[in-house]
Tab-separated table of C-alpha atoms and ligand atoms in Angstrom:
chain	number	residue	atom	x	y	z
L	1	MET	CA	-14.132	2.581	9.542
L	2	THR	CA	-15.310	2.615	5.940
L	3	ALA	CA	-13.916	0.072	3.477
L	4	ASP	CA	-11.895	2.767	1.721
L	5	VAL	CA	-9.477	4.111	4.270
L	6	VAL	CA	-7.400	6.468	2.138
L	7	SER	CA	-7.038	7.149	-1.557
L	8	GLN	CA	-4.552	9.301	-3.424
L	9	GLY	CA	-4.169	9.579	-7.168
L	10	SER	CA	-4.518	6.123	-8.657
L	11	LEU	CA	-3.823	4.419	-5.325
L	12	ARG	CA	-6.586	3.216	-3.074
L	13	ILE	CA	-6.139	1.729	0.354
L	14	ARG	CA	-8.776	-0.716	1.511
L	15	ARG	CA	-9.210	-3.531	3.974
L	16	ALA	CA	-8.362	-6.997	2.719
L	17	THR	CA	-11.108	-9.595	2.385
L	18	ALA	CA	-10.747	-13.375	2.240
L	19	ALA	CA	-10.816	-13.085	-1.553
L	20	ASP	CA	-7.424	-11.330	-1.367
L	21	ALA	CA	-5.656	-14.254	0.353
L	22	ASP	CA	-3.973	-15.664	-2.758
L	23	ALA	CA	-2.717	-12.269	-3.952
L	24	LEU	CA	-1.539	-11.308	-0.462
L	25	SER	CA	0.295	-14.603	-0.115
L	26	GLU	CA	2.022	-14.044	-3.451
L	27	ILE	CA	3.221	-10.487	-2.801
L	28	GLY	CA	4.146	-11.265	0.809
L	29	ALA	CA	6.281	-14.273	-0.081
L	30	ARG	CA	7.835	-12.577	-3.115
L	31	THR	CA	8.712	-9.360	-1.279
L	32	PHE	CA	10.163	-11.274	1.668
L	33	PHE	CA	12.239	-13.361	-0.741
L	34	GLU	CA	13.438	-10.335	-2.742
L	35	THR	CA	14.390	-8.469	0.425
L	36	PHE	CA	16.009	-11.224	2.491
L	37	ALA	CA	17.018	-14.198	0.299
L	38	ALA	CA	20.583	-12.945	-0.121
L	39	ASP	CA	21.086	-12.987	3.673
L	40	ASN	CA	19.553	-16.385	4.472
L	41	THR	CA	20.140	-19.989	3.470
L	42	PRO	CA	17.722	-21.455	0.891
L	43	GLU	CA	16.594	-23.968	3.561
L	44	ASP	CA	15.715	-21.261	6.104
L	45	MET	CA	13.938	-19.203	3.420
L	46	LYS	CA	11.879	-22.214	2.334
L	47	LEU	CA	10.897	-23.050	5.923
L	48	PHE	CA	9.915	-19.461	6.650
L	49	LEU	CA	7.947	-18.904	3.441
L	50	GLU	CA	6.024	-22.162	3.843
L	51	SER	CA	5.210	-21.499	7.487
L	52	THR	CA	4.209	-17.857	7.054
L	53	TRP	CA	2.990	-17.082	3.568
L	54	SER	CA	0.619	-19.874	2.543
L	55	PRO	CA	-2.747	-18.669	1.120
L	56	GLU	CA	-4.525	-20.635	3.894
L	57	LEU	CA	-2.639	-18.777	6.605
L	58	GLN	CA	-3.196	-15.424	4.915
L	59	ARG	CA	-6.915	-16.150	4.662
L	60	ALA	CA	-7.004	-16.967	8.387
L	61	GLU	CA	-5.058	-13.806	9.236
L	62	ILE	CA	-7.318	-11.610	7.107
L	63	LEU	CA	-10.335	-12.997	8.989
L	64	ASP	CA	-8.607	-12.766	12.410
L	65	GLU	CA	-10.368	-10.166	14.610
L	66	GLY	CA	-7.058	-9.337	16.259
L	67	LEU	CA	-5.438	-8.257	13.003
L	68	ASP	CA	-6.152	-5.462	10.520
L	69	THR	CA	-4.876	-6.084	6.996
L	70	LEU	CA	-4.745	-3.011	4.744
L	71	LEU	CA	-3.948	-3.176	1.036
L	72	ALA	CA	-2.646	-0.370	-1.183
L	73	CYS	CA	-4.000	-1.144	-4.653
L	74	ASP	CA	-3.027	0.443	-7.957
L	75	ALA	CA	-5.425	1.499	-10.723
L	76	SER	CA	-5.631	-2.065	-12.025
L	77	GLY	CA	-6.484	-3.371	-8.554
L	78	ALA	CA	-3.099	-5.068	-8.096
L	79	ILE	CA	-1.574	-4.908	-4.621
L	80	ALA	CA	1.260	-2.346	-4.482
L	81	GLY	CA	1.820	-2.779	-0.756
L	82	PHE	CA	0.181	-3.887	2.440
L	83	ALA	CA	0.227	-3.376	6.197
L	84	GLN	CA	-0.815	-5.841	8.875
L	85	LEU	CA	-1.594	-4.542	12.366
L	86	ARG	CA	-1.864	-6.729	15.461
L	87	VAL	CA	-3.683	-5.729	18.672
L	88	ASN	CA	-3.117	-7.147	22.168
L	89	HIS	CA	0.535	-7.852	21.465
L	90	PRO	CA	2.733	-5.334	23.332
L	91	PRO	CA	6.506	-5.326	22.999
L	92	GLU	CA	8.331	-7.229	25.731
L	93	GLY	CA	10.085	-5.191	28.404
L	94	ILE	CA	9.161	-1.769	27.015
L	95	VAL	CA	6.847	0.678	28.757
L	96	VAL	CA	3.931	1.537	26.488
L	97	ARG	CA	0.452	3.027	26.967
L	98	ALA	CA	-1.903	1.469	24.379
L	99	PRO	CA	0.203	-0.102	21.646
L	100	VAL	CA	-0.691	-1.644	18.318
L	101	GLU	CA	2.003	-3.661	16.577
L	102	LEU	CA	2.816	-2.922	12.968
L	103	LYS	CA	3.397	-6.610	12.326
L	104	ARG	CA	4.107	-6.423	8.599
L	105	PHE	CA	4.716	-3.491	6.283
L	106	TYR	CA	5.687	-4.321	2.702
L	107	VAL	CA	5.679	-2.353	-0.548
L	108	ASP	CA	6.271	-4.037	-3.901
L	109	LYS	CA	9.674	-3.107	-5.328
L	110	PRO	CA	8.471	-1.116	-8.389
L	111	TRP	CA	6.623	1.150	-5.944
L	112	HIS	CA	9.543	1.856	-3.606
L	113	GLY	CA	10.336	5.548	-3.230
L	114	GLN	CA	7.015	6.635	-4.699
L	115	GLY	CA	4.997	7.502	-1.609
L	116	VAL	CA	3.017	4.277	-1.325
L	117	ALA	CA	4.670	3.493	1.996
L	118	ARG	CA	3.815	6.915	3.412
L	119	LEU	CA	0.178	6.608	2.315
L	120	LEU	CA	-0.014	3.131	3.782
L	121	MET	CA	1.470	4.387	7.054
L	122	GLU	CA	-1.211	7.103	7.268
L	123	ALA	CA	-3.932	4.516	6.726
L	124	ALA	CA	-2.307	2.183	9.244
L	125	GLU	CA	-2.220	4.937	11.855
L	126	ARG	CA	-5.870	5.690	11.230
L	127	ALA	CA	-6.750	2.019	11.675
L	128	ALA	CA	-4.625	1.789	14.826
L	129	ARG	CA	-6.263	4.873	16.336
L	130	ALA	CA	-9.671	3.327	15.574
L	131	ARG	CA	-8.494	0.427	17.748
L	132	GLY	CA	-7.702	2.845	20.576
L	133	ALA	CA	-3.941	2.813	20.064
L	134	ARG	CA	-1.720	5.588	21.370
L	135	GLU	CA	1.445	4.269	19.811
L	136	PHE	CA	2.800	1.979	17.101
L	137	TRP	CA	5.620	-0.461	17.684
L	138	LEU	CA	7.407	-2.800	15.304
L	139	GLY	CA	10.379	-5.110	14.902
L	140	VAL	CA	12.720	-4.528	11.970
L	141	TRP	CA	15.837	-6.525	11.151
L	142	GLU	CA	18.863	-4.668	12.513
L	143	ARG	CA	20.455	-4.749	9.017
L	144	ASN	CA	17.364	-3.588	7.084
L	145	GLU	CA	18.679	-0.064	6.507
L	146	ARG	CA	16.078	1.050	3.996
L	147	ALA	CA	13.123	0.094	6.195
L	148	GLN	CA	14.758	1.709	9.230
L	149	ALA	CA	15.344	4.921	7.287
L	150	PHE	CA	11.689	4.940	6.266
L	151	TYR	CA	10.487	4.335	9.831
L	152	ARG	CA	12.747	7.108	11.148
L	153	LYS	CA	11.221	9.484	8.559
L	154	CYS	CA	7.827	8.529	10.010
L	155	GLY	CA	8.933	9.396	13.536
L	156	PHE	CA	9.829	5.969	14.940
L	157	ARG	CA	12.803	5.605	17.269
L	158	LYS	CA	14.706	2.558	18.472
L	159	VAL	CA	13.743	1.400	21.947
L	160	GLY	CA	15.048	-2.170	22.177
L	161	LYS	CA	15.851	-5.478	20.537
L	162	GLN	CA	14.031	-8.770	19.987
L	163	ILE	CA	14.691	-12.099	18.316
L	164	PHE	CA	12.965	-13.019	15.048
L	165	VAL	CA	13.449	-16.553	13.755
L	166	VAL	CA	13.788	-17.113	10.000
L	167	GLY	CA	13.488	-20.862	9.494
L	168	THR	CA	15.993	-22.144	12.043
L	169	ASP	CA	18.020	-18.927	12.335
L	170	PRO	CA	17.411	-16.583	15.302
L	171	GLN	CA	18.077	-13.031	14.091
L	172	THR	CA	18.111	-9.731	15.947
L	173	ASP	CA	15.443	-7.143	15.225
L	174	ASP	CA	15.485	-3.565	16.433
L	175	VAL	CA	12.268	-2.644	18.187
L	176	MET	CA	10.997	0.784	17.154
L	177	LEU	CA	8.242	2.885	18.692
L	178	ARG	CA	6.248	5.933	17.684
L	179	GLU	CA	3.797	7.733	19.951
L	180	PHE	CA	0.736	9.245	18.275
L	181	GLU	CA	0.588	12.295	20.524
A	201	COA	C1	10.319	-0.597	3.961
A	201	COA	C2	9.510	-0.042	2.791
A	201	COA	C3	8.024	-0.255	3.069
A	201	COA	C4	9.756	1.479	2.713
A	201	COA	O1	9.089	1.983	1.583
A	201	COA	P1	9.911	2.861	0.512
A	201	COA	O2	8.972	3.337	-0.509
A	201	COA	O3	11.090	2.063	0.091
A	201	COA	O4	10.378	4.062	1.484
A	201	COA	P2	10.990	5.478	1.072
A	201	COA	O5	11.673	5.390	-0.249
A	201	COA	O6	9.939	6.513	1.267
A	201	COA	O7	12.045	5.677	2.244
A	201	COA	C5	13.206	4.899	2.309
A	201	COA	C6	14.369	5.801	2.633
A	201	COA	O8	15.525	4.977	2.798
A	201	COA	C7	16.553	5.478	1.964
A	201	COA	N1	17.357	4.327	1.605
A	201	COA	C8	17.282	3.544	0.513
A	201	COA	N2	18.191	2.568	0.563
A	201	COA	C9	18.860	2.725	1.725
A	201	COA	C10	19.924	2.047	2.362
A	201	COA	N3	20.466	0.960	1.790
A	201	COA	N4	20.374	2.503	3.550
A	201	COA	C11	19.807	3.576	4.130
A	201	COA	N5	18.782	4.275	3.586
A	201	COA	C12	18.329	3.848	2.401
A	201	COA	C13	15.862	6.127	0.812
A	201	COA	O9	16.684	7.056	0.176
A	201	COA	C14	14.694	6.794	1.540
A	201	COA	O10	15.059	7.976	2.182
A	201	COA	P3	14.777	9.445	1.518
A	201	COA	O11	13.302	9.526	1.295
A	201	COA	O12	15.274	10.396	2.560
A	201	COA	O13	15.552	9.463	0.230
A	201	COA	C15	9.911	-0.738	1.450
A	201	COA	O14	11.235	-0.421	1.120
A	201	COA	C16	9.752	-2.252	1.497
A	201	COA	O15	8.651	-2.755	1.439
A	201	COA	N6	10.881	-2.973	1.582
A	201	COA	C17	10.874	-4.445	1.517
A	201	COA	C18	10.122	-5.094	2.688
A	201	COA	C19	10.595	-4.569	4.012
A	201	COA	O16	11.777	-4.473	4.284
A	201	COA	N7	9.605	-4.255	4.875
A	201	COA	C20	9.854	-3.797	6.223
A	201	COA	C21	9.906	-4.955	7.127
A	201	COA	S1	10.093	-4.428	8.814
């Protein structure tokens, strides 16, 4: 795949490099906080953010051969959203053919409802197909209505449940699946 996966208008989607680790860490932690802080204790949020969104961890994940990290960048080069795909990680207890997990899918709040997510999803599908995938799967918090509505628009359907731990709190995610053909 070329470095530029998709571009539309002033948005450009490209693969992350190690140089993006700080910026990815910042938008990842901030978007997670903005989306979920109201539903979690400050202690659980702190534990989760520190264990997941450090620049060191993001750098390692960007360089990880088993992950694809795609960034949607605006005209100034700032990250408007990102997708992280994980291979070799099928959903538990669900029959799949050749899955790729959509591990993270975040758009910065000012860009919600403006088509960034759709463009990012197209690029993510292209990257997943390049990995040989025949379907996408993901976990989304059962109370994250906006994300679920977006995924349904993209053709995902609910196929199960899984536990996702935020800090010390085990929460229930819906597992969603979308076949490519
Ligand atoms: C999930 C996300 C990527 C979707 O991108 P987006 O630009 O907001 O998506 P869209 O606006 O195209 O689609 C969202 C849909 O949900 C609808 N919606 C908004 N708030 C809603 C709510 N509270 N309940 C139900 N639907 C809602 C919108 O109206 C829209 O539907 P429409 O296009 O038919 O009007 C983005 O909201 C995001 O990054 N959220 C924060 C991080 C997150 O939750 N990531 C997903 C983790 S699994």
